[in-house]
C-alpha cells in the first residue's frame, strides 16, 4: 500500500489535498465563529455593565436627591464619597452644563472643568467646543482604559429639573430648564474583563479541540471513503501496467468508488480475455504458418516431381518421334517384300501381320505425339464420342491397361462442343489413369455418354466408373485441390483432377463424384453442348 498522506509533497496525494483544503476551511470558519462569539460576549457583557452602571447612576441620584433639594453641599459630598468606597467604583462626580465639577468623590477635582473630548460632552453635543447643537441619539456611556489598568466604564446620567426643584424658594432654576446637571460615574470592569478573558481562553481551547477533532475524524473518513479505495485502484493499475491481469480491486461500496472499481475489474477481465484470445490467435497462426509451410514444401517437392515428369514426357515424345522413322521403313520394306510373294501365300499373310502391327505402332506413336505436342489452345467443334474413342484406343495399348476391360456405351448422338480437342483428351486421360491406379491395373472401367438438361440448358454427361478402392469421405472436399493426392509418393502429382476440374469449369461445365470405399468411384463430367448440337 502506497503512502496515503504526504504532507511534504501534498500535490502527490489527493487525501492530503482534501485534508489541507477542508482543514483550512474549518479553521477559517471556526476563527470567524470564534471572533463573532467573542464579540457577542463582549457586547453582552458591556450591555450588562451599562445596565448596572445606569442603575448605579440612578441610585446615586436618589441618594443625593434630598441633599440637593435642601442645598446640603457637605451631605452631597459625603454621599458621593461614600458611594465611591465599594470596590469597582473609581469615581463619582456631578457637574453642570458648562462642565464645571460641582461635587466629586475626589475633593481635589471640585471646581475643575471636565474634558470636553469625553462622553460627558461629546455624548450629547455635535461639537462641544464650537456649537451647542445636540445629537439626535445621545451616547450616555463610553469605555476607556487608563495606562495598563482594567477597563473602565464611564456612564453619564442627567439630573432632570423636577417640580420640587423649580418650585422651591431656595432654587434659582426656571421651569423651562429641562436638565439641571449630570451625574457621572466611573466603574471598573476588571471582574468582567477577567470573565471575558477566561471565556475567550475557554472558547479558544474549544475551537482548537474542535478543529483537531474534526480534522482527525475527517482524516479517518477520507482514508476510508477516498484515500484507501483510490490507493487500491492505483495499486491495481500498477499491477496491470506490470502485466498482471489477474489483479482485481476489492471495493464493495455502492458509491462512485465502487462503480469505478467494478468498471476497472471489468476492464481487466476484458483485457485478459483479449490477451488470451491474442495468444490463442498467435498459437493458431503459428500452427497455420507451420501447416502452410509444410504444404509449400510439399508443393515444391511435387512441382519438382512434375517438372521431372514433364522433362520425361518431352524425352518420351522425342524417343517416340525417333521410333516412328524406323517403323515407316519397316512398313515400306514390308510392302516391297509382299510383292515378291503371291497374295494367298503364307509369306504374304505374315507380311500383312507385320504391316498391320507396324502401322498400329505408328498410329499409337502419332496419337502420343499429338497429345504431348504443346500447341496453342484453339476452340473448334469437337465430337466428344470421337475424342473418347481415340483416347481409349491410345490407353488400351499401354501396359497399365493390359488387364483392364473397357465397357463402352456411347450414345449414338453427335455431342458437338466448342473447345480444344487436346484439352478434352487430357480430361479423359486423367480419368482413365486415376481409375487404373485405383484398381491396381486390374478390373473394369465403364464409360458412357448421354444427353441431359440442367437449368433448361443441354449438356453431354460423360460417366467414368471404376471398381477401385473408392475415396474416403474426409478426402472428398479436397479432391480437386492442387497437389492433393491419395496415391503413394512417386505415384502421382495431385494435379490431374485439379487441372481437369479447371478445364471443365472454364468451359462452363462441372464435375460430380460418387464413391463407396471398397467398391469404386464414379465421375460425372458435364459439358455444355454447342448451339447446333441442341
Short mmCIF file of C-alpha atoms in Angstrom, two decimals:
data_model
loop_
_atom_site.label_atom_id
_atom_site.label_comp_id
_atom_site.label_asym_id
_atom_site.label_seq_id
_atom_site.Cartn_x
_atom_site.Cartn_y
_atom_site.Cartn_z
CA UNK A 1 0.00 0.00 0.00
CA UNK A 2 1.50 3.34 -1.02
CA UNK A 3 1.87 6.35 1.29
CA UNK A 4 -1.66 7.69 1.79
CA UNK A 5 -0.80 11.06 3.37
CA UNK A 6 2.17 13.01 2.04
CA UNK A 7 2.22 16.39 3.75
CA UNK A 8 5.69 17.24 2.42
CA UNK A 9 4.51 16.94 -1.16
CA UNK A 10 0.73 17.41 -0.97
CA UNK A 11 0.45 17.67 -4.75
CA UNK A 12 1.19 13.93 -4.89
CA UNK A 13 -1.66 12.88 -2.58
CA UNK A 14 -5.33 13.64 -3.12
CA UNK A 15 -6.08 12.73 0.51
CA UNK A 16 -3.53 15.29 1.74
CA UNK A 17 -5.01 17.93 -0.55
CA UNK A 18 -8.50 17.23 0.76
CA UNK A 19 -7.39 17.28 4.40
CA UNK A 20 -5.45 20.54 3.96
CA UNK A 21 -8.26 22.21 2.00
CA UNK A 22 -11.05 21.13 4.34
CA UNK A 23 -8.83 21.74 7.39
CA UNK A 24 -8.18 25.30 6.25
CA UNK A 25 -11.87 25.81 5.55
CA UNK A 26 -12.82 24.51 9.00
CA UNK A 27 -10.09 26.64 10.64
CA UNK A 28 -11.20 29.80 8.83
CA UNK A 29 -14.88 29.19 9.61
CA UNK A 30 -14.02 28.34 13.23
CA UNK A 31 -11.95 31.53 13.57
CA UNK A 32 -14.85 33.54 12.16
CA UNK A 33 -17.27 31.96 14.62
CA UNK A 34 -14.70 32.34 17.41
CA UNK A 35 -14.32 36.01 16.68
CA UNK A 36 -18.08 36.53 16.32
CA UNK A 37 -18.81 34.74 19.60
CA UNK A 38 -16.13 36.74 21.44
CA UNK A 39 -17.56 39.97 20.11
CA UNK A 40 -21.05 38.85 21.06
CA UNK A 41 -19.85 38.03 24.55
CA UNK A 42 -18.22 41.42 24.85
CA UNK A 43 -21.37 43.13 23.65
CA UNK A 44 -23.48 41.12 26.09
CA UNK A 45 -21.09 41.85 28.95
CA UNK A 46 -21.00 45.54 28.01
CA UNK A 47 -24.78 45.64 27.83
CA UNK A 48 -24.97 44.18 31.34
CA UNK A 49 -22.27 46.59 32.57
CA UNK A 50 -24.12 49.59 31.08
CA UNK A 51 -27.35 48.37 32.60
CA UNK A 52 -25.86 48.03 36.06
CA UNK A 53 -23.90 51.28 35.58
CA UNK A 54 -27.13 53.06 34.78
CA UNK A 55 -28.69 51.55 37.89
CA UNK A 56 -25.73 52.85 39.92
CA UNK A 57 -26.17 56.35 38.45
CA UNK A 58 -29.89 56.29 39.25
CA UNK A 59 -29.09 55.09 42.78
CA UNK A 60 -26.63 57.97 43.11
CA UNK A 61 -29.27 60.48 42.00
CA UNK A 62 -31.73 59.11 44.51
CA UNK A 63 -29.10 59.19 47.24
CA UNK A 64 -28.29 62.84 46.65
CA UNK A 65 -31.83 63.97 45.85
CA UNK A 66 -32.66 65.17 49.34
CA UNK A 67 -29.33 66.85 49.96
CA UNK A 68 -29.56 68.70 46.66
CA UNK A 69 -33.11 69.90 47.39
CA UNK A 70 -32.03 71.15 50.80
CA UNK A 71 -28.78 72.60 49.46
CA UNK A 72 -26.70 70.49 51.86
CA UNK A 73 -23.47 70.52 49.94
CA UNK A 74 -21.50 68.75 52.61
CA UNK A 75 -24.08 65.99 52.71
CA UNK A 76 -23.98 65.65 48.95
CA UNK A 77 -20.17 65.47 49.03
CA UNK A 78 -20.25 62.87 51.80
CA UNK A 79 -22.76 60.73 49.89
CA UNK A 80 -20.58 60.77 46.78
CA UNK A 81 -17.51 59.82 48.80
CA UNK A 82 -19.47 57.01 50.44
CA UNK A 83 -20.70 55.72 47.07
CA UNK A 84 -17.12 55.62 45.76
CA UNK A 85 -15.88 53.40 48.59
CA UNK A 86 -17.07 49.98 47.19
CA UNK A 87 -14.52 48.08 45.13
CA UNK A 88 -15.04 48.76 41.48
CA UNK A 89 -16.33 52.34 41.79
CA UNK A 90 -13.48 54.61 40.84
CA UNK A 91 -15.12 58.00 40.83
CA UNK A 92 -18.50 59.75 41.10
CA UNK A 93 -18.99 63.41 40.27
CA UNK A 94 -21.65 65.97 39.47
CA UNK A 95 -21.17 68.87 37.01
CA UNK A 96 -23.31 71.48 35.32
CA UNK A 97 -23.96 72.31 31.68
CA UNK A 98 -20.69 74.20 31.39
CA UNK A 99 -18.72 71.21 32.56
CA UNK A 100 -17.78 72.61 35.92
CA UNK A 101 -17.46 69.92 38.57
CA UNK A 102 -19.72 70.77 41.49
CA UNK A 103 -19.26 67.59 43.55
CA UNK A 104 -16.80 64.74 43.29
CA UNK A 105 -15.82 61.71 45.30
CA UNK A 106 -12.31 63.08 44.93
CA UNK A 107 -12.47 66.56 46.54
CA UNK A 108 -9.46 67.77 44.63
CA UNK A 109 -11.44 67.67 41.38
CA UNK A 110 -14.24 70.02 42.67
CA UNK A 111 -14.29 73.23 40.68
CA UNK A 112 -12.37 71.82 37.71
CA UNK A 113 -13.72 71.74 34.15
CA UNK A 114 -14.29 68.32 32.63
CA UNK A 115 -12.58 67.22 29.43
CA UNK A 116 -14.85 68.10 26.52
CA UNK A 117 -13.42 65.22 24.47
CA UNK A 118 -15.06 62.66 26.78
CA UNK A 119 -18.54 61.29 26.64
CA UNK A 120 -19.55 63.93 29.21
CA UNK A 121 -19.75 66.48 26.39
CA UNK A 122 -19.44 64.53 23.13
CA UNK A 123 -22.18 62.17 24.22
CA UNK A 124 -24.78 64.89 23.70
CA UNK A 125 -23.20 67.71 21.64
CA UNK A 126 -22.23 67.55 18.00
CA UNK A 127 -19.18 69.77 18.52
CA UNK A 128 -18.82 70.70 22.21
CA UNK A 129 -16.12 73.32 21.60
CA UNK A 130 -17.91 75.27 18.85
CA UNK A 131 -21.61 74.64 18.96
CA UNK A 132 -24.37 73.83 21.39
CA UNK A 133 -26.19 71.65 18.84
CA UNK A 134 -27.30 68.35 20.38
CA UNK A 135 -27.15 64.85 18.91
CA UNK A 136 -30.40 63.12 17.97
CA UNK A 137 -29.26 59.90 19.68
CA UNK A 138 -27.14 60.90 22.71
CA UNK A 139 -24.39 58.50 23.85
CA UNK A 140 -24.58 58.13 27.64
CA UNK A 141 -21.60 55.85 28.18
CA UNK A 142 -18.12 55.01 26.93
CA UNK A 143 -15.31 52.62 27.73
CA UNK A 144 -11.70 53.61 28.26
CA UNK A 145 -8.51 52.32 29.83
CA UNK A 146 -6.02 54.25 31.95
CA UNK A 147 -2.42 53.14 31.34
CA UNK A 148 -2.31 49.34 31.72
CA UNK A 149 -5.12 49.16 34.21
CA UNK A 150 -8.51 47.48 33.84
CA UNK A 151 -11.25 48.66 31.53
CA UNK A 152 -13.36 51.47 32.94
CA UNK A 153 -16.96 52.29 32.12
CA UNK A 154 -17.84 55.98 32.13
CA UNK A 155 -21.60 56.44 32.34
CA UNK A 156 -23.45 59.73 32.50
CA UNK A 157 -26.95 60.37 33.75
CA UNK A 158 -28.81 63.70 33.54
CA UNK A 159 -30.33 65.35 36.61
CA UNK A 160 -33.79 66.43 35.46
CA UNK A 161 -35.46 69.64 36.61
CA UNK A 162 -38.25 68.23 38.74
CA UNK A 163 -41.17 70.24 40.18
CA UNK A 164 -39.57 70.04 43.60
CA UNK A 165 -36.63 71.94 42.18
CA UNK A 166 -38.21 74.73 40.16
CA UNK A 167 -40.98 75.38 42.77
CA UNK A 168 -38.69 75.59 45.78
CA UNK A 169 -37.88 79.10 47.05
CA UNK A 170 -34.27 78.21 47.59
CA UNK A 171 -33.59 77.38 43.97
CA UNK A 172 -32.98 79.67 41.06
CA UNK A 173 -33.74 77.23 38.28
CA UNK A 174 -36.52 78.19 35.92
CA UNK A 175 -39.24 75.81 34.95
CA UNK A 176 -38.14 75.78 31.29
CA UNK A 177 -34.73 74.39 32.14
CA UNK A 178 -35.03 70.64 31.47
CA UNK A 179 -31.75 69.37 32.88
CA UNK A 180 -30.00 70.87 35.89
CA UNK A 181 -26.75 68.90 35.67
CA UNK A 182 -25.20 65.49 35.22
CA UNK A 183 -24.10 62.61 37.39
CA UNK A 184 -21.04 60.81 36.08
CA UNK A 185 -19.72 57.51 37.43
CA UNK A 186 -16.52 55.71 36.51
CA UNK A 187 -16.92 52.00 37.20
CA UNK A 188 -14.15 49.40 36.90
CA UNK A 189 -14.87 46.41 34.66
CA UNK A 190 -11.93 44.36 35.97
CA UNK A 191 -14.12 41.43 37.01
CA UNK A 192 -15.90 41.47 33.67
CA UNK A 193 -12.56 41.70 31.84
CA UNK A 194 -11.37 38.66 33.74
CA UNK A 195 -14.57 36.80 32.97
CA UNK A 196 -14.34 37.74 29.29
CA UNK A 197 -10.69 36.69 29.20
CA UNK A 198 -11.42 33.31 30.75
CA UNK A 199 -14.35 32.78 28.44
CA UNK A 200 -12.11 33.69 25.49
CA UNK A 201 -9.48 31.19 26.61
CA UNK A 202 -12.11 28.50 27.05
CA UNK A 203 -13.66 29.30 23.69
CA UNK A 204 -10.21 29.28 22.05
CA UNK A 205 -9.49 25.87 23.60
CA UNK A 206 -12.85 24.60 22.44
CA UNK A 207 -12.20 25.84 18.91
CA UNK A 208 -8.72 24.27 18.82
CA UNK A 209 -10.05 20.95 20.15
CA UNK A 210 -12.93 21.14 17.68
CA UNK A 211 -10.59 21.79 14.74
CA UNK A 212 -8.24 18.97 15.71
CA UNK A 213 -11.11 16.57 16.42
CA UNK A 214 -12.84 17.39 13.13
CA UNK A 215 -9.52 17.10 11.27
CA UNK A 216 -8.85 13.70 12.86
CA UNK A 217 -12.33 12.41 12.02
CA UNK A 218 -12.02 13.97 8.58
CA UNK A 219 -8.71 12.16 8.03
CA UNK A 220 -10.30 8.84 9.05
CA UNK A 221 -13.33 9.42 6.84
CA UNK A 222 -11.21 10.48 3.84
CA UNK A 223 -8.93 7.49 4.41
CA UNK A 224 -11.82 5.02 4.41
CA UNK A 225 -14.00 6.62 1.75
CA UNK A 226 -11.48 8.20 -0.63
CA UNK A 227 -7.82 7.51 0.07
CA UNK A 228 -7.87 3.74 0.61
CA UNK A 229 -10.11 3.00 -2.43
CA UNK A 230 -8.03 5.34 -4.59
CA UNK A 231 -4.84 3.68 -3.32
CA UNK A 232 -6.25 0.23 -4.13
CA UNK A 233 -7.15 1.43 -7.62
CA UNK A 234 -3.65 2.88 -8.09
CA UNK A 235 -2.06 -0.39 -6.90
CA UNK A 236 -4.34 -2.37 -9.21
CA UNK A 237 -3.40 -0.16 -12.15
CA UNK A 238 0.28 -0.58 -11.29
CA UNK A 239 -0.10 -4.37 -11.29
CA UNK A 240 -1.95 -4.26 -14.61
CA UNK A 241 0.75 -1.98 -16.04
CA UNK A 242 3.29 -4.58 -14.86
CA UNK A 243 1.48 -7.28 -16.84
CA UNK A 244 -0.52 -8.93 -14.03
CA UNK A 245 -4.02 -9.20 -15.50
CA UNK A 246 -5.16 -11.45 -12.63
CA UNK A 247 -5.25 -8.46 -10.27
CA UNK A 248 -8.58 -7.08 -9.04
CA UNK A 249 -9.80 -4.29 -6.77
CA UNK A 250 -12.00 -5.43 -3.86
CA UNK A 251 -14.11 -2.31 -3.26
CA UNK A 252 -17.65 -3.34 -2.36
CA UNK A 253 -19.23 0.08 -1.76
CA UNK A 254 -22.19 1.24 -3.80
CA UNK A 255 -20.88 4.76 -4.40
CA UNK A 256 -18.83 6.12 -7.27
CA UNK A 257 -15.69 4.39 -5.97
CA UNK A 258 -17.48 1.03 -6.06
CA UNK A 259 -18.74 1.69 -9.59
CA UNK A 260 -15.22 2.73 -10.61
CA UNK A 261 -13.77 -0.45 -9.07
CA UNK A 262 -16.36 -2.62 -10.86
CA UNK A 263 -15.58 -0.87 -14.13
CA UNK A 264 -11.85 -1.33 -13.51
CA UNK A 265 -12.28 -5.05 -12.76
CA UNK A 266 -14.45 -5.44 -15.85
CA UNK A 267 -11.79 -3.69 -17.93
CA UNK A 268 -9.12 -6.05 -16.55
CA UNK A 269 -11.27 -9.08 -17.41
CA UNK A 270 -11.75 -7.75 -20.94
CA UNK A 271 -8.02 -7.12 -21.27
CA UNK A 272 -7.25 -10.62 -20.03
CA UNK A 273 -9.77 -12.13 -22.44
CA UNK A 274 -8.27 -10.07 -25.27
CA UNK A 275 -4.76 -11.17 -24.30
CA UNK A 276 -5.81 -14.84 -24.11
CA UNK A 277 -7.56 -14.50 -27.44
CA UNK A 278 -4.47 -12.85 -28.92
CA UNK A 279 -2.26 -15.64 -27.58
CA UNK A 280 -4.69 -18.19 -28.93
CA UNK A 281 -4.66 -16.44 -32.30
CA UNK A 282 -0.87 -16.35 -32.17
CA UNK A 283 -0.70 -20.08 -31.49
CA UNK A 284 -3.28 -20.75 -34.20
CA UNK A 285 -1.39 -18.50 -36.61
CA UNK A 286 1.87 -20.28 -35.81
CA UNK A 287 0.19 -23.62 -36.39
CA UNK A 288 -1.30 -22.36 -39.67
CA UNK A 289 2.07 -20.96 -40.74
CA UNK A 290 3.74 -24.27 -39.94
CA UNK A 291 0.98 -26.11 -41.80
CA UNK A 292 1.21 -23.82 -44.82
CA UNK A 293 4.99 -24.05 -44.73
CA UNK A 294 4.73 -27.82 -44.83
CA UNK A 295 2.22 -27.58 -47.67
CA UNK A 296 4.53 -25.21 -49.56
CA UNK A 297 7.44 -27.59 -49.07
CA UNK A 298 5.29 -30.50 -50.23
CA UNK A 299 4.05 -28.43 -53.18
CA UNK A 300 7.63 -27.55 -54.05
CA UNK A 301 8.55 -31.22 -53.98
CA UNK A 302 5.51 -32.03 -56.15
CA UNK A 303 6.44 -29.25 -58.55
CA UNK A 304 9.92 -30.71 -58.83
CA UNK A 305 8.38 -34.13 -59.49
CA UNK A 306 6.01 -32.56 -62.02
CA UNK A 307 8.91 -30.85 -63.77
CA UNK A 308 10.71 -34.19 -63.77
CA UNK A 309 7.67 -35.88 -65.34
CA UNK A 310 7.35 -33.06 -67.88
CA UNK A 311 11.00 -33.49 -68.83
CA UNK A 312 10.46 -37.23 -69.06
CA UNK A 313 7.39 -36.62 -71.23
CA UNK A 314 9.38 -34.40 -73.59
CA UNK A 315 12.08 -37.03 -73.75
CA UNK A 316 9.47 -39.75 -74.39
CA UNK A 317 7.97 -37.65 -77.18
CA UNK A 318 11.42 -37.31 -78.73
CA UNK A 319 12.03 -41.06 -78.44
CA UNK A 320 8.60 -41.75 -79.95
CA UNK A 321 9.43 -39.46 -82.85
CA UNK A 322 12.72 -41.31 -83.41
CA UNK A 323 10.92 -44.70 -83.26
CA UNK A 324 8.38 -43.53 -85.84
CA UNK A 325 11.07 -43.25 -88.56
CA UNK A 326 12.22 -46.90 -88.34
CA UNK A 327 8.58 -48.04 -88.27
CA UNK A 328 7.97 -46.18 -91.51
CA UNK A 329 10.92 -48.03 -93.02
CA UNK A 330 9.59 -51.38 -91.73
CA UNK A 331 6.16 -50.75 -93.30
CA UNK A 332 7.74 -49.64 -96.61
CA UNK A 333 10.06 -52.63 -96.97
CA UNK A 334 7.26 -54.99 -95.84
CA UNK A 335 5.12 -53.73 -98.72
CA UNK A 336 8.03 -54.20 -101.15
CA UNK A 337 8.71 -57.68 -99.85
CA UNK A 338 5.00 -58.59 -100.08
CA UNK A 339 5.05 -58.00 -103.85
CA UNK A 340 7.53 -60.90 -104.25
CA UNK A 341 5.04 -63.42 -102.88
CA UNK A 342 1.63 -64.47 -104.09
CA UNK A 343 -1.20 -62.78 -102.28
CA UNK A 344 -2.53 -66.06 -100.92
CA UNK A 345 0.78 -67.39 -99.73
CA UNK A 346 1.77 -67.87 -96.14
CA UNK A 347 4.59 -65.36 -96.53
CA UNK A 348 2.11 -62.69 -97.76
CA UNK A 349 -0.12 -63.29 -94.74
CA UNK A 350 2.87 -62.96 -92.39
CA UNK A 351 3.88 -59.77 -94.10
CA UNK A 352 0.31 -58.42 -93.74
CA UNK A 353 0.56 -59.05 -89.96
CA UNK A 354 3.91 -57.19 -89.85
CA UNK A 355 2.44 -54.28 -91.84
CA UNK A 356 -0.70 -54.15 -89.65
CA UNK A 357 1.22 -54.21 -86.34
CA UNK A 358 3.78 -51.66 -87.58
CA UNK A 359 1.00 -49.31 -88.71
CA UNK A 360 -0.67 -49.83 -85.34
CA UNK A 361 2.54 -48.86 -83.56
CA UNK A 362 2.88 -45.84 -85.83
CA UNK A 363 -0.67 -44.78 -85.07
CA UNK A 364 -0.09 -45.10 -81.28
CA UNK A 365 3.09 -43.03 -81.55
CA UNK A 366 1.26 -40.43 -83.66
CA UNK A 367 -1.50 -40.09 -81.06
CA UNK A 368 1.12 -39.82 -78.30
CA UNK A 369 2.96 -37.11 -80.20
CA UNK A 370 -0.30 -35.26 -80.87
CA UNK A 371 -1.16 -35.33 -77.16
CA UNK A 372 2.30 -34.35 -76.00
CA UNK A 373 2.77 -31.52 -78.52
CA UNK A 374 2.41 -28.08 -76.85
CA UNK A 375 0.13 -26.24 -79.27
CA UNK A 376 -1.88 -23.06 -78.61
CA UNK A 377 -5.42 -23.66 -77.40
CA UNK A 378 -7.83 -23.18 -80.30
CA UNK A 379 -11.55 -23.61 -79.87
CA UNK A 380 -13.40 -25.51 -82.51
CA UNK A 381 -16.18 -28.01 -82.96
CA UNK A 382 -15.25 -31.21 -81.16
CA UNK A 383 -17.11 -34.53 -81.13
CA UNK A 384 -16.93 -35.93 -77.62
CA UNK A 385 -17.51 -39.52 -78.75
CA UNK A 386 -14.64 -39.30 -81.27
CA UNK A 387 -12.21 -37.87 -78.67
CA UNK A 388 -13.27 -40.59 -76.20
CA UNK A 389 -12.69 -43.33 -78.79
CA UNK A 390 -9.23 -42.04 -79.71
CA UNK A 391 -8.24 -41.69 -76.05
CA UNK A 392 -9.46 -45.22 -75.23
CA UNK A 393 -7.54 -46.59 -78.23
CA UNK A 394 -4.38 -44.83 -77.05
CA UNK A 395 -4.53 -46.07 -73.42
CA UNK A 396 -5.51 -49.66 -74.37
CA UNK A 397 -2.06 -50.16 -75.83
CA UNK A 398 -0.30 -49.18 -72.60
CA UNK A 399 0.95 -51.85 -70.25
CA UNK A 400 -1.03 -50.37 -67.31
CA UNK A 401 -4.30 -51.15 -69.12
CA UNK A 402 -3.44 -54.66 -70.43
CA UNK A 403 -5.54 -56.29 -67.67
CA UNK A 404 -8.34 -53.70 -67.69
CA UNK A 405 -11.50 -54.19 -69.68
CA UNK A 406 -13.27 -51.15 -71.13
CA UNK A 407 -17.08 -51.34 -71.17
CA UNK A 408 -18.10 -48.62 -73.60
CA UNK A 409 -21.66 -47.37 -74.03
CA UNK A 410 -21.61 -44.23 -76.15
CA UNK A 411 -24.98 -42.80 -77.07
CA UNK A 412 -25.47 -42.64 -80.85
CA UNK A 413 -25.51 -38.87 -80.98
CA UNK A 414 -23.11 -36.25 -82.21
CA UNK A 415 -22.20 -34.40 -79.00
CA UNK A 416 -20.60 -31.32 -80.51
CA UNK A 417 -18.78 -28.99 -78.10
CA UNK A 418 -16.78 -25.85 -78.74
CA UNK A 419 -13.28 -26.37 -77.34
CA UNK A 420 -9.77 -27.72 -77.80
CA UNK A 421 -9.60 -31.50 -78.56
CA UNK A 422 -6.30 -31.86 -76.68
CA UNK A 423 -7.90 -30.44 -73.51
CA UNK A 424 -10.79 -32.94 -73.71
CA UNK A 425 -8.29 -35.73 -74.33
CA UNK A 426 -6.33 -34.58 -71.27
CA UNK A 427 -9.52 -34.71 -69.11
CA UNK A 428 -10.41 -38.23 -70.29
CA UNK A 429 -6.83 -39.48 -69.98
CA UNK A 430 -6.66 -38.28 -66.36
CA UNK A 431 -9.92 -40.10 -65.60
CA UNK A 432 -8.60 -43.38 -67.12
CA UNK A 433 -5.20 -43.18 -65.39
CA UNK A 434 -6.84 -42.49 -61.98
CA UNK A 435 -9.24 -45.40 -62.50
CA UNK A 436 -6.38 -47.76 -63.44
CA UNK A 437 -4.36 -46.67 -60.36
CA UNK A 438 -7.41 -47.13 -58.09
CA UNK A 439 -7.83 -50.73 -59.37
CA UNK A 440 -4.09 -51.54 -59.34
CA UNK A 441 -4.25 -52.27 -63.10
CA UNK A 442 -7.00 -54.97 -62.92
CA UNK A 443 -10.77 -54.64 -63.32
CA UNK A 444 -13.44 -52.99 -65.42
CA UNK A 445 -13.83 -49.37 -66.48
CA UNK A 446 -17.30 -48.32 -67.58
CA UNK A 447 -17.56 -45.37 -69.96
CA UNK A 448 -20.85 -43.94 -71.19
CA UNK A 449 -22.22 -40.73 -72.67
CA UNK A 450 -25.71 -39.32 -72.55
CA UNK A 451 -27.57 -36.14 -73.19
CA UNK A 452 -29.06 -34.33 -70.18
CA UNK A 453 -30.61 -30.97 -69.31
CA UNK A 454 -29.74 -28.70 -66.40
CA UNK A 455 -31.47 -25.36 -65.72
CA UNK A 456 -33.04 -25.55 -69.19
CA UNK A 457 -29.67 -25.94 -70.94
CA UNK A 458 -28.50 -29.11 -72.80
CA UNK A 459 -25.36 -30.88 -71.60
CA UNK A 460 -23.46 -34.00 -72.50
CA UNK A 461 -22.68 -36.11 -69.44
CA UNK A 462 -19.68 -38.46 -69.61
CA UNK A 463 -19.67 -41.09 -66.88
CA UNK A 464 -16.45 -42.83 -65.78
CA UNK A 465 -16.88 -45.71 -63.32
CA UNK A 466 -14.17 -47.93 -61.88
CA UNK A 467 -14.08 -50.88 -59.47
CA UNK A 468 -11.27 -49.48 -57.36
CA UNK A 469 -10.74 -48.79 -53.67
CA UNK A 470 -13.01 -45.71 -53.56
CA UNK A 471 -12.45 -42.33 -51.92
CA UNK A 472 -12.78 -41.64 -48.19
CA UNK A 473 -15.46 -39.21 -47.05
CA UNK A 474 -12.96 -36.86 -45.41
CA UNK A 475 -10.95 -36.63 -48.66
CA UNK A 476 -13.90 -35.63 -50.84
CA UNK A 477 -13.76 -31.84 -50.11
CA UNK A 478 -10.04 -31.72 -51.02
CA UNK A 479 -10.34 -33.87 -54.15
CA UNK A 480 -9.86 -31.02 -56.66
CA UNK A 481 -7.20 -29.11 -54.69
CA UNK A 482 -3.83 -28.74 -56.46
CA UNK A 483 -1.23 -31.34 -55.42
CA UNK A 484 -3.69 -33.26 -53.26
CA UNK A 485 -3.38 -37.00 -53.89
CA UNK A 486 -4.14 -40.23 -52.06
CA UNK A 487 -1.56 -42.13 -54.11
CA UNK A 488 1.77 -43.22 -52.62
CA UNK A 489 4.80 -40.95 -53.02
CA UNK A 490 6.12 -41.10 -56.58
CA UNK A 491 2.84 -42.48 -57.99
CA UNK A 492 1.07 -39.16 -58.55
CA UNK A 493 1.48 -35.38 -58.52
CA UNK A 494 -2.03 -34.40 -57.40
CA UNK A 495 -2.52 -32.21 -60.47
CA UNK A 496 -4.63 -34.43 -62.73
CA UNK A 497 -8.06 -33.83 -61.18
CA UNK A 498 -7.22 -30.20 -60.34
CA UNK A 499 -6.30 -29.46 -63.99
CA UNK A 500 -9.31 -31.40 -65.30
CA UNK A 501 -11.64 -29.53 -62.94
CA UNK A 502 -10.19 -26.20 -64.06
CA UNK A 503 -10.67 -27.07 -67.77
CA UNK A 504 -14.27 -28.23 -67.25
CA UNK A 505 -15.14 -25.17 -65.17
CA UNK A 506 -13.58 -22.87 -67.79
CA UNK A 507 -15.79 -24.49 -70.45
CA UNK A 508 -18.90 -23.83 -68.34
CA UNK A 509 -19.35 -27.36 -67.02
CA UNK A 510 -18.75 -29.16 -63.73
CA UNK A 511 -17.65 -32.50 -62.30
CA UNK A 512 -19.55 -34.54 -59.71
CA UNK A 513 -18.22 -37.52 -57.77
CA UNK A 514 -19.85 -40.51 -56.12
CA UNK A 515 -17.74 -43.05 -54.28
CA UNK A 516 -18.13 -46.03 -51.97
CA UNK A 517 -15.00 -47.15 -50.16
CA UNK A 518 -14.02 -50.65 -51.29
CA UNK A 519 -16.50 -50.72 -54.23
CA UNK A 520 -15.48 -48.00 -56.63
CA UNK A 521 -15.86 -44.41 -57.79
CA UNK A 522 -17.94 -42.69 -60.47
CA UNK A 523 -17.07 -39.31 -62.03
CA UNK A 524 -19.77 -37.38 -63.89
CA UNK A 525 -18.34 -34.79 -66.29
CA UNK A 526 -20.95 -32.41 -67.69
CA UNK A 527 -20.11 -30.15 -70.62
CA UNK A 528 -22.44 -27.66 -72.38
CA UNK A 529 -23.37 -28.54 -75.97
CA UNK A 530 -22.83 -26.16 -78.86
CA UNK A 531 -25.84 -24.37 -80.35
CA UNK A 532 -26.11 -26.52 -83.49
CA UNK A 533 -25.95 -29.72 -81.41
CA UNK A 534 -29.01 -28.87 -79.38
#
